[in-house]
CSV table of C-alpha atoms in Angstrom, one decimal:
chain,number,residue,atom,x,y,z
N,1,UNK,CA,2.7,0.1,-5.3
N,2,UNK,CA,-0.4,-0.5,-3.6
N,3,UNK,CA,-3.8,-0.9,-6.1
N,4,UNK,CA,-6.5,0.3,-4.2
N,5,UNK,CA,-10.1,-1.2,-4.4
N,6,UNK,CA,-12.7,-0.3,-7.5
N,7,UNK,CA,-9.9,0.1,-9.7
N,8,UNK,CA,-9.2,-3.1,-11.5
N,9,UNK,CA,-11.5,-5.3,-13.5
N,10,UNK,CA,-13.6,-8.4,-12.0
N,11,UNK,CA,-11.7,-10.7,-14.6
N,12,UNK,CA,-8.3,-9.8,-13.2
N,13,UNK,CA,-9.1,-9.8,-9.6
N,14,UNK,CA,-9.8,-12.8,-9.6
N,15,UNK,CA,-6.9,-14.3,-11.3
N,16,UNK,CA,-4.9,-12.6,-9.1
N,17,UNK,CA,-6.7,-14.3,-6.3
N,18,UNK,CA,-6.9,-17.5,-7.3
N,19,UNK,CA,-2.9,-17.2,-8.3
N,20,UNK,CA,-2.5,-15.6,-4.7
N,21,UNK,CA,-4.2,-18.5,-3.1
N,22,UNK,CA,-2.5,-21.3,-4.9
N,23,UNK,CA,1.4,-19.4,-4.1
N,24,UNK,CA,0.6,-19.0,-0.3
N,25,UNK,CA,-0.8,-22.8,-0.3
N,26,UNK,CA,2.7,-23.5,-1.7
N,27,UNK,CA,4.6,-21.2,0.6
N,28,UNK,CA,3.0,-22.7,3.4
N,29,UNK,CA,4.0,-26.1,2.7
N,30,UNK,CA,7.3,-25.2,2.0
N,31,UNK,CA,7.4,-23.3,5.4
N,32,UNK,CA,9.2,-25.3,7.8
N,33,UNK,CA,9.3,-24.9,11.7
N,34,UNK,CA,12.8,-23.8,11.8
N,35,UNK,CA,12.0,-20.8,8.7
N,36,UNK,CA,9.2,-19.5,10.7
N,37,UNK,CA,10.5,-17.2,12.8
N,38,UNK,CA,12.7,-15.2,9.7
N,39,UNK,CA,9.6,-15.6,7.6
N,40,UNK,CA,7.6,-13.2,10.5
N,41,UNK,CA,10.5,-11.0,11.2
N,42,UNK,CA,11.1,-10.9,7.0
N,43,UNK,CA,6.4,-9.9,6.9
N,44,UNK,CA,7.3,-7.2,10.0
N,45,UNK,CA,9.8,-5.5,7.9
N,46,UNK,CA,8.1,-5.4,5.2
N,47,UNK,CA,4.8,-4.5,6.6
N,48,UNK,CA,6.6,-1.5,8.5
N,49,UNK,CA,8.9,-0.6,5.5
N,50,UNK,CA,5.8,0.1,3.4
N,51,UNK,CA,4.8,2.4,5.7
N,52,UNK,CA,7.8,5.0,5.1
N,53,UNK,CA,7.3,7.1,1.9
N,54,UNK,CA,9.2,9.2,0.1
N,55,UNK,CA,8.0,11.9,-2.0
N,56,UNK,CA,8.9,11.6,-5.4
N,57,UNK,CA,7.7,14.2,-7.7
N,58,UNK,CA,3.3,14.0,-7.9
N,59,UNK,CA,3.6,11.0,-6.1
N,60,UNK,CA,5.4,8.8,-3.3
N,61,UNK,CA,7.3,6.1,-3.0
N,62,UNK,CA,8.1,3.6,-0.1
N,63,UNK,CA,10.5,0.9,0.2
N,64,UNK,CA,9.6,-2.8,-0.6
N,65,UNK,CA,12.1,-5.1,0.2
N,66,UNK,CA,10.5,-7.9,-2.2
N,67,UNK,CA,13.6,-8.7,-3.7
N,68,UNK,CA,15.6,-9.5,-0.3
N,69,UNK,CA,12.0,-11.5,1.0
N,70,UNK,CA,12.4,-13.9,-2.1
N,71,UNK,CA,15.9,-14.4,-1.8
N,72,UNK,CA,15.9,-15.4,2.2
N,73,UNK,CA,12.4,-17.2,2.0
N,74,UNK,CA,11.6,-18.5,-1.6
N,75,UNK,CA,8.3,-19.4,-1.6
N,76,UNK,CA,7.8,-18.7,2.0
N,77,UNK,CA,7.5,-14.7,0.4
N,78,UNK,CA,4.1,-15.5,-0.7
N,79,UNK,CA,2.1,-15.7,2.5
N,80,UNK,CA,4.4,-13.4,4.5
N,81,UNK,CA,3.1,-10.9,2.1
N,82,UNK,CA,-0.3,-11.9,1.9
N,83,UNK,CA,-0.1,-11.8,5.7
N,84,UNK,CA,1.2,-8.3,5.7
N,85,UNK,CA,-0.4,-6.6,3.1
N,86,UNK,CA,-3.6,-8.0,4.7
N,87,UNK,CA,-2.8,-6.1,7.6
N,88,UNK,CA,-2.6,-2.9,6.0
N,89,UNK,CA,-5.4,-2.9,4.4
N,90,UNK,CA,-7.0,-3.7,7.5
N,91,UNK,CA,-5.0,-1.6,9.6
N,92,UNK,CA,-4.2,1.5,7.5
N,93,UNK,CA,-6.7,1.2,4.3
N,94,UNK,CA,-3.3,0.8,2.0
N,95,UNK,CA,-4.9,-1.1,-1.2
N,96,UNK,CA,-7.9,-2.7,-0.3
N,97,UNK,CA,-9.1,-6.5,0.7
N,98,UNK,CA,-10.6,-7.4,-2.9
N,99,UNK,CA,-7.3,-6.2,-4.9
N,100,UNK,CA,-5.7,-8.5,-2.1
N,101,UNK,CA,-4.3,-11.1,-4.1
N,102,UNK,CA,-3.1,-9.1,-7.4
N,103,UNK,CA,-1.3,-6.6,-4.7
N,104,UNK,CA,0.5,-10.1,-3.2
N,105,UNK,CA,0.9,-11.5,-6.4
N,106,UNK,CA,2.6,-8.7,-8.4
N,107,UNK,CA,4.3,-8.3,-5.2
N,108,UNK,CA,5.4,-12.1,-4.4
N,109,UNK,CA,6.3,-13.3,-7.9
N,110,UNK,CA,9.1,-11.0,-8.9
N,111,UNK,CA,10.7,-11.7,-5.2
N,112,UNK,CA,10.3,-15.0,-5.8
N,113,UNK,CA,11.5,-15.6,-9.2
N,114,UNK,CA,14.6,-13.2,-8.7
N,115,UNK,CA,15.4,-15.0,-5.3
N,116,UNK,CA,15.4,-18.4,-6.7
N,117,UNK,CA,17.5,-17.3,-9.5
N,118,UNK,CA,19.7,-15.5,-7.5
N,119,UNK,CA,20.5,-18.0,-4.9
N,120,UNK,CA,20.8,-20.8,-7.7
N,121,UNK,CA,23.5,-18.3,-9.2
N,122,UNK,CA,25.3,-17.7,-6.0
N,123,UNK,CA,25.5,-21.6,-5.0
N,124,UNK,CA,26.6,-22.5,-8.2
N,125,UNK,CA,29.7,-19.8,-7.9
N,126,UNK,CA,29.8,-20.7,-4.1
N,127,UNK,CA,30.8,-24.0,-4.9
N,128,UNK,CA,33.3,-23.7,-7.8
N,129,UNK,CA,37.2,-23.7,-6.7
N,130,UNK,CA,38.1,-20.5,-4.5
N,131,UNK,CA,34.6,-19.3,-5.5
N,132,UNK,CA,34.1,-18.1,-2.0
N,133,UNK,CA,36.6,-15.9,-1.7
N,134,UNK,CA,37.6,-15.1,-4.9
N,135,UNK,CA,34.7,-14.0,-8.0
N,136,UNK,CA,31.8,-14.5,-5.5
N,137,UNK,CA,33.3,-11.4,-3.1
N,138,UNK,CA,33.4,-9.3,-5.5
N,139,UNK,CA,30.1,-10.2,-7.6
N,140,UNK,CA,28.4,-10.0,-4.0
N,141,UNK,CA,27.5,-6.4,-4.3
N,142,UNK,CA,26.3,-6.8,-7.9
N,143,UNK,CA,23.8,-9.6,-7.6
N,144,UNK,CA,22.6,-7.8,-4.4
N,145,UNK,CA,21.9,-4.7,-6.7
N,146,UNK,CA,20.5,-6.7,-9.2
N,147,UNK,CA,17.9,-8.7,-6.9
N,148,UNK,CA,17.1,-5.5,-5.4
N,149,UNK,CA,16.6,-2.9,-8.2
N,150,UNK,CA,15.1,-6.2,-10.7
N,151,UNK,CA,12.3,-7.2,-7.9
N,152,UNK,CA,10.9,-3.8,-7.8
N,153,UNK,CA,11.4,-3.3,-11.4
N,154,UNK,CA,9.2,-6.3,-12.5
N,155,UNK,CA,6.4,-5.2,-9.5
N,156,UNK,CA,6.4,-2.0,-11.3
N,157,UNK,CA,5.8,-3.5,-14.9
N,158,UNK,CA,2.9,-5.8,-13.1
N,159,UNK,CA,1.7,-3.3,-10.8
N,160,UNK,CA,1.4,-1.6,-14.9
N,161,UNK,CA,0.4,-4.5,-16.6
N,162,UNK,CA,-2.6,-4.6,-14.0
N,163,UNK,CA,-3.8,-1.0,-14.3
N,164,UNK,CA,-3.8,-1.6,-18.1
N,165,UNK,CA,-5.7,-4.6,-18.1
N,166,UNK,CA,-8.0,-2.2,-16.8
N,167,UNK,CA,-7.8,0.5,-19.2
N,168,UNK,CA,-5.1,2.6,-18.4
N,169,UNK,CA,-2.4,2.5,-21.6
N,170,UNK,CA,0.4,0.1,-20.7
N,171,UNK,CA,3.0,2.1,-21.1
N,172,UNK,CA,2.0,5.1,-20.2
N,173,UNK,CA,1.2,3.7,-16.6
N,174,UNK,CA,4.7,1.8,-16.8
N,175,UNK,CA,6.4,5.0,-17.7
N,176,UNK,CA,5.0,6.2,-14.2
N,177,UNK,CA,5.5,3.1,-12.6
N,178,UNK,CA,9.2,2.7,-13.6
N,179,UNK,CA,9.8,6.5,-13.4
N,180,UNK,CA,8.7,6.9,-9.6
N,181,UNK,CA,10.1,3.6,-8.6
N,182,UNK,CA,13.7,4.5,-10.1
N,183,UNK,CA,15.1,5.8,-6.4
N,184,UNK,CA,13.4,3.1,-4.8
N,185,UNK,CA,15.1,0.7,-7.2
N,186,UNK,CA,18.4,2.2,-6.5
N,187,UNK,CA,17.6,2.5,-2.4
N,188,UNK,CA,16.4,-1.2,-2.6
N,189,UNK,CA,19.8,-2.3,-4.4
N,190,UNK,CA,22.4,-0.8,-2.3
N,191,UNK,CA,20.1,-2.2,0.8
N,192,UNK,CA,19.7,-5.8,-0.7
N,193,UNK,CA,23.7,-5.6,-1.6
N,194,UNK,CA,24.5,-4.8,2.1
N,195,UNK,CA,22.3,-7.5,3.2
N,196,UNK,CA,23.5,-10.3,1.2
N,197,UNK,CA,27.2,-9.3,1.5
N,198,UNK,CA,26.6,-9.6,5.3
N,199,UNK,CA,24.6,-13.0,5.3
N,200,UNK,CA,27.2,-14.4,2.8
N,201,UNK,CA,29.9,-13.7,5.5
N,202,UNK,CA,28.1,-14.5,9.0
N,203,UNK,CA,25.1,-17.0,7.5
N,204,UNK,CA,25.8,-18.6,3.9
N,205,UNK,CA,23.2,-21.6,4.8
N,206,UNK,CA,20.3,-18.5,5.2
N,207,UNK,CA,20.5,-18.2,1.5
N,208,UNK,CA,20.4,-21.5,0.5
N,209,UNK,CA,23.9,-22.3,0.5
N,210,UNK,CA,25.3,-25.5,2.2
N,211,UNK,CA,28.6,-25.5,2.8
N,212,UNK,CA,31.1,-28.9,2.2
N,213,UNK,CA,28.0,-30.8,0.3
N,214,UNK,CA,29.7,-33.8,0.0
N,215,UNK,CA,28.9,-33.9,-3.6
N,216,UNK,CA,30.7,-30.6,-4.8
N,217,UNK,CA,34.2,-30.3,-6.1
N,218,UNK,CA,35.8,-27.7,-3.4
N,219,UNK,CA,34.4,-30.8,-1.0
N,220,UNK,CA,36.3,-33.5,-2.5
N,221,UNK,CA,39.2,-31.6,-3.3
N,222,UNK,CA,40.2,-30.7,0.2
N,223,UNK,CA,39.4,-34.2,1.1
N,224,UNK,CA,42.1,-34.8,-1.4
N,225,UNK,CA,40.1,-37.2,-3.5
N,226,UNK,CA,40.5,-34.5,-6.9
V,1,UNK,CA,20.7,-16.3,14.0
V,2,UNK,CA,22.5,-12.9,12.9
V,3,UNK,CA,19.8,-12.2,10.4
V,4,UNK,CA,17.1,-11.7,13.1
V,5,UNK,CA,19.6,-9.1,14.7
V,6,UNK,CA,19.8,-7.0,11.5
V,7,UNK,CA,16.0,-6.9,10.7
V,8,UNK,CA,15.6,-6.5,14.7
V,9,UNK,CA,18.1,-3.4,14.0
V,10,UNK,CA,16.1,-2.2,10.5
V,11,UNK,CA,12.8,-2.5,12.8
V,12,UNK,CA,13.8,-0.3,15.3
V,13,UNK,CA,15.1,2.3,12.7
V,14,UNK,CA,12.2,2.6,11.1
V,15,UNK,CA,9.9,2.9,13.5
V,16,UNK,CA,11.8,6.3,14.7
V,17,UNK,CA,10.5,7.2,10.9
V,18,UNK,CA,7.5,5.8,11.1
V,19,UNK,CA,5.9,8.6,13.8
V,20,UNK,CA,6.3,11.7,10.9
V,21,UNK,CA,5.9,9.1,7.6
V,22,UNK,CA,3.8,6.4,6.7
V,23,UNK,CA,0.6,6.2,4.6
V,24,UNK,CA,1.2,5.8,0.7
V,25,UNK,CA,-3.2,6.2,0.4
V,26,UNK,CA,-4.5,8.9,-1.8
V,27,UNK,CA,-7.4,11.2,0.2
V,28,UNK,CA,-9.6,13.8,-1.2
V,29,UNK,CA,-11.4,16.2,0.8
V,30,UNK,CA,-14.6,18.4,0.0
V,31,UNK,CA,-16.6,20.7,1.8
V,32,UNK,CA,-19.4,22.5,-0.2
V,33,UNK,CA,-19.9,26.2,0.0
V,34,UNK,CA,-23.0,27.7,-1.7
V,35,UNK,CA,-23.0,26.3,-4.6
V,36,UNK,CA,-19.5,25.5,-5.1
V,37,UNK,CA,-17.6,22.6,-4.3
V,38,UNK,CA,-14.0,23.2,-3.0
V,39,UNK,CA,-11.3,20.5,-1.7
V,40,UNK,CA,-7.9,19.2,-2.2
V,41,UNK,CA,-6.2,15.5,-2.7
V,42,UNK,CA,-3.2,14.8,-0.8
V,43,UNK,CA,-1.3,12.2,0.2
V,44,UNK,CA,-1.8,10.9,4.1
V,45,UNK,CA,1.0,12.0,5.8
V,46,UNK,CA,2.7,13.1,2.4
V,47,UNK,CA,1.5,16.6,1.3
V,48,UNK,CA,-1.2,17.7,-1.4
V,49,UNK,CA,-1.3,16.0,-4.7
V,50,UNK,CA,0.5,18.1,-7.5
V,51,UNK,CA,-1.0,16.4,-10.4
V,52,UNK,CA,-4.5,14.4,-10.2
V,53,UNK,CA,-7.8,14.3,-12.3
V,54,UNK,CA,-10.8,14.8,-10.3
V,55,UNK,CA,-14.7,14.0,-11.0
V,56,UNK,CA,-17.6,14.4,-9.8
V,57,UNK,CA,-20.2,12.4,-10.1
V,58,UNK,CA,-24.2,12.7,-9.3
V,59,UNK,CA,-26.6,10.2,-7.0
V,60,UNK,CA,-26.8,7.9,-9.7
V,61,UNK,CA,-22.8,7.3,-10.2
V,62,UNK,CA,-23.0,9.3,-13.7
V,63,UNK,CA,-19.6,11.3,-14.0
V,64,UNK,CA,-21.0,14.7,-14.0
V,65,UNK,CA,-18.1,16.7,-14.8
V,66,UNK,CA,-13.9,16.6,-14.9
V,67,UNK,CA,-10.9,18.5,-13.9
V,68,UNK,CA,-7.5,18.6,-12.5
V,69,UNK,CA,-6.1,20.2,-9.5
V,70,UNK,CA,-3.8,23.1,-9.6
V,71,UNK,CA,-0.3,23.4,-8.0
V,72,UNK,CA,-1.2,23.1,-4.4
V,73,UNK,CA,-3.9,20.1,-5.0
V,74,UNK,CA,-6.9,21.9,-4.7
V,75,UNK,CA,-9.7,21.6,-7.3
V,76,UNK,CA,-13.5,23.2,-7.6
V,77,UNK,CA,-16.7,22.1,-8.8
V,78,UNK,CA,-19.7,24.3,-9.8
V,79,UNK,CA,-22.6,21.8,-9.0
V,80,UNK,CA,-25.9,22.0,-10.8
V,81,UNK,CA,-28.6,20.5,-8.7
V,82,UNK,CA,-29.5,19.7,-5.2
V,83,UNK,CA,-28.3,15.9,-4.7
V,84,UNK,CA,-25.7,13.8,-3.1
V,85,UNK,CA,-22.4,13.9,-5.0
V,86,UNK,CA,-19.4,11.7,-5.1
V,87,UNK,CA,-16.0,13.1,-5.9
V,88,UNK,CA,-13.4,10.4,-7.3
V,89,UNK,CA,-9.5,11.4,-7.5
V,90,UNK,CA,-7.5,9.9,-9.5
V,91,UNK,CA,-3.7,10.5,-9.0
V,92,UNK,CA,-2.5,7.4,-11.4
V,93,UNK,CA,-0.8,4.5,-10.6
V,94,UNK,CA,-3.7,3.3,-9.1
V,95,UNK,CA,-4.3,5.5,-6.4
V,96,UNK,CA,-7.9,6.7,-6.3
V,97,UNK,CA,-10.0,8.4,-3.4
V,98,UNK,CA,-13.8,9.0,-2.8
V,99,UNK,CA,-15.6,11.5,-0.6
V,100,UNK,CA,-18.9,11.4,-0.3
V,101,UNK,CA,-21.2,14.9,-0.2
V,102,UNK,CA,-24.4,14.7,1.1
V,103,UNK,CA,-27.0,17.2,0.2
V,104,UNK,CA,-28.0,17.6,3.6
V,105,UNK,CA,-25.3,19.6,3.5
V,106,UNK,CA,-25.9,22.0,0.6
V,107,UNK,CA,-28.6,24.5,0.6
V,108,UNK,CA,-31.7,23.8,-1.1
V,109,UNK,CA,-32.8,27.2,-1.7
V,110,UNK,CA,-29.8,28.2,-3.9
V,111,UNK,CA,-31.2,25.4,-6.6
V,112,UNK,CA,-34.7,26.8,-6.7
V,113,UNK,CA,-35.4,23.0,-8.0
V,114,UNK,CA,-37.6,21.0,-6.1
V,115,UNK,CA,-35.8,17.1,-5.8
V,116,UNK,CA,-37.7,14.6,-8.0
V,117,UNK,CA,-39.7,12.2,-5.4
V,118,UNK,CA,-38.9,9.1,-7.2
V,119,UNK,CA,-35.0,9.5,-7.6
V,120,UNK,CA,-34.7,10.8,-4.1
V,121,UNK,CA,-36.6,8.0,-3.6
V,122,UNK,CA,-34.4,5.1,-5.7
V,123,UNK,CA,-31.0,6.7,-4.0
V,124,UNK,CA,-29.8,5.5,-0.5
V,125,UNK,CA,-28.2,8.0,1.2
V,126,UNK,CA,-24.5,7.5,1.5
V,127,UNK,CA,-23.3,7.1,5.4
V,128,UNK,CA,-21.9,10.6,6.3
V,129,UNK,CA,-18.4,10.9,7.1
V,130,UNK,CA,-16.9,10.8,10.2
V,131,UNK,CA,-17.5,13.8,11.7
V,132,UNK,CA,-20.1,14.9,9.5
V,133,UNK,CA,-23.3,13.0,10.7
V,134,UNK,CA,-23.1,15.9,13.5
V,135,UNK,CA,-22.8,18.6,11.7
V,136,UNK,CA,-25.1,18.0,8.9
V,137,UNK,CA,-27.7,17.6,11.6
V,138,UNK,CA,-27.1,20.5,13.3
V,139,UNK,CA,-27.3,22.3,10.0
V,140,UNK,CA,-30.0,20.9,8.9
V,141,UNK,CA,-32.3,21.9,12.2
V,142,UNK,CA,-31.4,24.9,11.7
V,143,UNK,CA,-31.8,25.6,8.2
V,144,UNK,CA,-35.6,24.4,8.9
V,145,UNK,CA,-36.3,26.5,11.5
V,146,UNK,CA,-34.7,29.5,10.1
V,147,UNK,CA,-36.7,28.8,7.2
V,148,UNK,CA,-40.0,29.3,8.9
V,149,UNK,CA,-38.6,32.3,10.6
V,150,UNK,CA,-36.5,33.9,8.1
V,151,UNK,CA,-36.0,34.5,4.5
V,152,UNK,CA,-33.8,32.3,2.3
V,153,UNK,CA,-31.1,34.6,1.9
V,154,UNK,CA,-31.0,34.6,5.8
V,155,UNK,CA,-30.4,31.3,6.0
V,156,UNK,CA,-28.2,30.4,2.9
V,157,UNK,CA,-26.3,33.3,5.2
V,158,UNK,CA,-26.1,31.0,8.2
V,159,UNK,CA,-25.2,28.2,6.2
V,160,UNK,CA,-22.4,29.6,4.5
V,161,UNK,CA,-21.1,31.2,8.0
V,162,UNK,CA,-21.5,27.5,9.7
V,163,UNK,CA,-19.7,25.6,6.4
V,164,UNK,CA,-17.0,27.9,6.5
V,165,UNK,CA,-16.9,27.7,10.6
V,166,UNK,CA,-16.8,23.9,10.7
V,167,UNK,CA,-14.4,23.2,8.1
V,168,UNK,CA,-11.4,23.2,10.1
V,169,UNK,CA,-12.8,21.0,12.5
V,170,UNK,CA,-13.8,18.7,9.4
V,171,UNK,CA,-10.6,19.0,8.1
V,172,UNK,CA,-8.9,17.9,11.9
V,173,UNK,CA,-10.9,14.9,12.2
V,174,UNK,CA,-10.3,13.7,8.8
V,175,UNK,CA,-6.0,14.5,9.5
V,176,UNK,CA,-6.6,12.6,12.6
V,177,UNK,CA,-8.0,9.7,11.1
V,178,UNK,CA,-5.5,9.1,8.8
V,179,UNK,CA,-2.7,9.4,11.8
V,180,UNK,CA,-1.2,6.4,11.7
V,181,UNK,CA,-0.7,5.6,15.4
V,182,UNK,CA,2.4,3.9,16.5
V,183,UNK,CA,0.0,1.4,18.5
V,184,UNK,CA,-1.4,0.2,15.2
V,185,UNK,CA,1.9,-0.3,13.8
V,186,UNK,CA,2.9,-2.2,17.6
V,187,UNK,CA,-0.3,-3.8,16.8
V,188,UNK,CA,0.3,-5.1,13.4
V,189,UNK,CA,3.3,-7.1,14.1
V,190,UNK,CA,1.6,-8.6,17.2
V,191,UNK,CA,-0.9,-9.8,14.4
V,192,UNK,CA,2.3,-11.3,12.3
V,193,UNK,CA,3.5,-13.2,15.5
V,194,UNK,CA,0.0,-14.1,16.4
V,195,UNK,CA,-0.3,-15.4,12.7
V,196,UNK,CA,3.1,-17.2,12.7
V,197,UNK,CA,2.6,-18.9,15.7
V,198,UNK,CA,-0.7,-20.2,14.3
V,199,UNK,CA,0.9,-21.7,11.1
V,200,UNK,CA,3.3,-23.1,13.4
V,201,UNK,CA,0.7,-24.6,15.8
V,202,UNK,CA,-1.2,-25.7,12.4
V,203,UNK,CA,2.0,-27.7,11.1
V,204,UNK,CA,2.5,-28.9,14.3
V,205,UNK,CA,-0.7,-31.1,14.3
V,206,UNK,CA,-0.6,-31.9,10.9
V,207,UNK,CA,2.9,-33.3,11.4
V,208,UNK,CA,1.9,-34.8,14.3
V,209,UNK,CA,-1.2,-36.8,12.5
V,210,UNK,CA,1.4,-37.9,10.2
């Protein structure tokens, strides 16, 4: 998942810098005091997940954990994994400092865009009657599966759209992309699904969710006022 | 905050993986023997690569020739002339690897070409390789003083002998610098704290400014 150096063009690693630099400027604003300490937890695990591989036909695999990252941090994602894929490049020589920001950026945005949509879907169920206990239990598992298995499945396509912007045929490298990524996709479902299904239960507000808003209809209905 | 208590739970799993897996980096290795350049790509940590396009390429970065490795990774080159090489493989998806061959470390004598004075001249020498910058020095004392008291066959004789000798040390070092060391890892996520605590120090200010 990792480019390394020398591979892509001039023309894209910049954009992907530029577009790195602009997501961890917005991360970092939106990074308050009391979501710093999940947001370097969230950058350890993900800096330590990358490190275990599994072999997968000619190549090898290792977990990612985008999808979960986006979910719990939104835009927060960005510099945790700027931050941590910095450190292995620097550390362990996994991609390279100049393919920095495409790395983070084909990385970041899926997480990000999957999260958001994800916790937008699961407030909005959250809040309907019964949704708590009722559809939302049982779509738990699902939308976990999908942020999981979708986050790595778009890094795949950009990690492909990348290596064909530098002359590699697009879908030939997605085919090997996708192909290699498929256990990781399924690995990375189940794990997200777990994960969410717990935080729903012990933590609803760590994805987003406020509880009796004041505003919304399960609110004013045990108030009596519906 | 329960959240901290899984990943605190998911950090401690993986690090009991992380002493036998890590490293997702493509390596090549080379070592030349007579004229003939041998190696293998593998995966740090992750075994040889099964399917990868290798080439090598001459002092000036020209691809020289091309081919793919067999079953068990490895690959060979028959080289033509006496100058530094570069080997790039390519296993896809982005993963590439260099190694650099110096031609200290091949024997002039099997070329019977002279090296042109003005490209030896326009190409720096590539650093040697960990492990390497020894070695080639050794080798390369005593190729020139065998060659005043021997013939060449003598010495492309000790060459050989001393190639095939040092490769498994060459081949230790290079494992061993691609361990990834459970202090690095320890390290790391010092780094994130470090980094976090920074930001928070930074917002701290700027909120207090404000």
């Amino acid at each position: 998942m990792h480019i390394v150096d020398g591979v892509l063009s001039h023309p894209v690693l910049i954009t992907g810098a530029v577009a790195s630099t602009v997501g961890v400027a917005v991360g970092l604003r939106q990074m308050t005091a009391d979501k710093m300490p999940v947001t370097a937890i969230l950058t350890s695990v993900f800096f330590v997940a990358s490190l275990i591989h599994v072999p997968v036909g000619p190549s090898s695999v290792h977990m990612i954990l985008n999808g979960l990252m986006g979910m719990i941090l939104g835009w927060s994602a960005f510099p945790a994994i700027v931050i941590a894929l910095l450190l292995q490049a620097v550390f362990f020589g996994f991609g390279g400092l100049s393919v920095l920001g495409v790395n983070a950026l084909n990385l970041a945005l899926p997480a990000i865009l999957i999260g958001f949509s994800a916790r937008l879907f699961i407030n909005r169920i959250y809040h309907t009657r019964n949704g708590q206990n009722g559809i939302l239990k049982k779509m738990t598992f699902l939308i976990g599966l999908l942020v999981g298995s979708l986050s790595v499945g778009l890094t795949s396509l950009g990690v492909a759209a990348s290596l064909a912007l530098a002359g590699e045929g697009f879908i030939a490298a997605a085919k090997l992309t996708l192909l290699s990524h498929l256990p990781v996709m399924v690995l990375e479902g189940v794990l997200t699904a777990v994960m969410i299904g717990f935080l729903l239960k012990v933590k609803p507000a760590i994805l987003g969710i406020q509880a009796d808003q004041p505003h919304t209809k399960q609110y004013h209905s045990e108030k009596g006022v519906i | 905050m329960n959240i901290l208590k899984i990943c605190f739970i998911f950090l401690i799993t993986a690090f009991f993986y992380a002493h036998h897996a890590q490293a997702h980096s493509v390596k090549v290795f080379a070592y030349p023997e007579g004229r003939v350049i041998s190696g293998y790509g593998y995966f740090a940590g992750a075994g040889r690569t099964k399917k990868a396009k290798v080439f090598l390429m001459g002092a000036d970065a020209r691809e020289i020739a091309e081919t793919e490795v067999n079953e068990k990774g490895e690959f060979q080159f028959e080289i033509p002339t006496y100058q530094n090489y570069k080997l790039r493989l390519d296993a896809g998806e982005g993963h590439i690897a260099f190694f650099k061959i110096n031609k200290q470390n091949l024997d002039e004598s099997l070329f019977n070409v002279t090296p042109d004075p003005a490209q030896t001249g326009a190409v720096t020498n590539p650093p040697g390789q960990p492990g390497q910058i020894a070695a080639s020095a050794t080798m390369q004392n005593m190729a020139q003083s065998s060659g005043k008291m021997t013939n060449a066959l003598t010495k492309a004789d000790i060459d050989q002998i001393i190639a095939r000798h040092i490769r498994p040390l060459r081949e230790q070092i290079e494992a061993s610098d691609e361990k990834r060391r459970f202090n690095d890892i320890l390290g790391a996520i010092g780094y994130i704290v470090g980094i976090m605590g920074l930001i928070a120090f930074w917002q701290a200010r700027r909120d207090k400014n404000k």
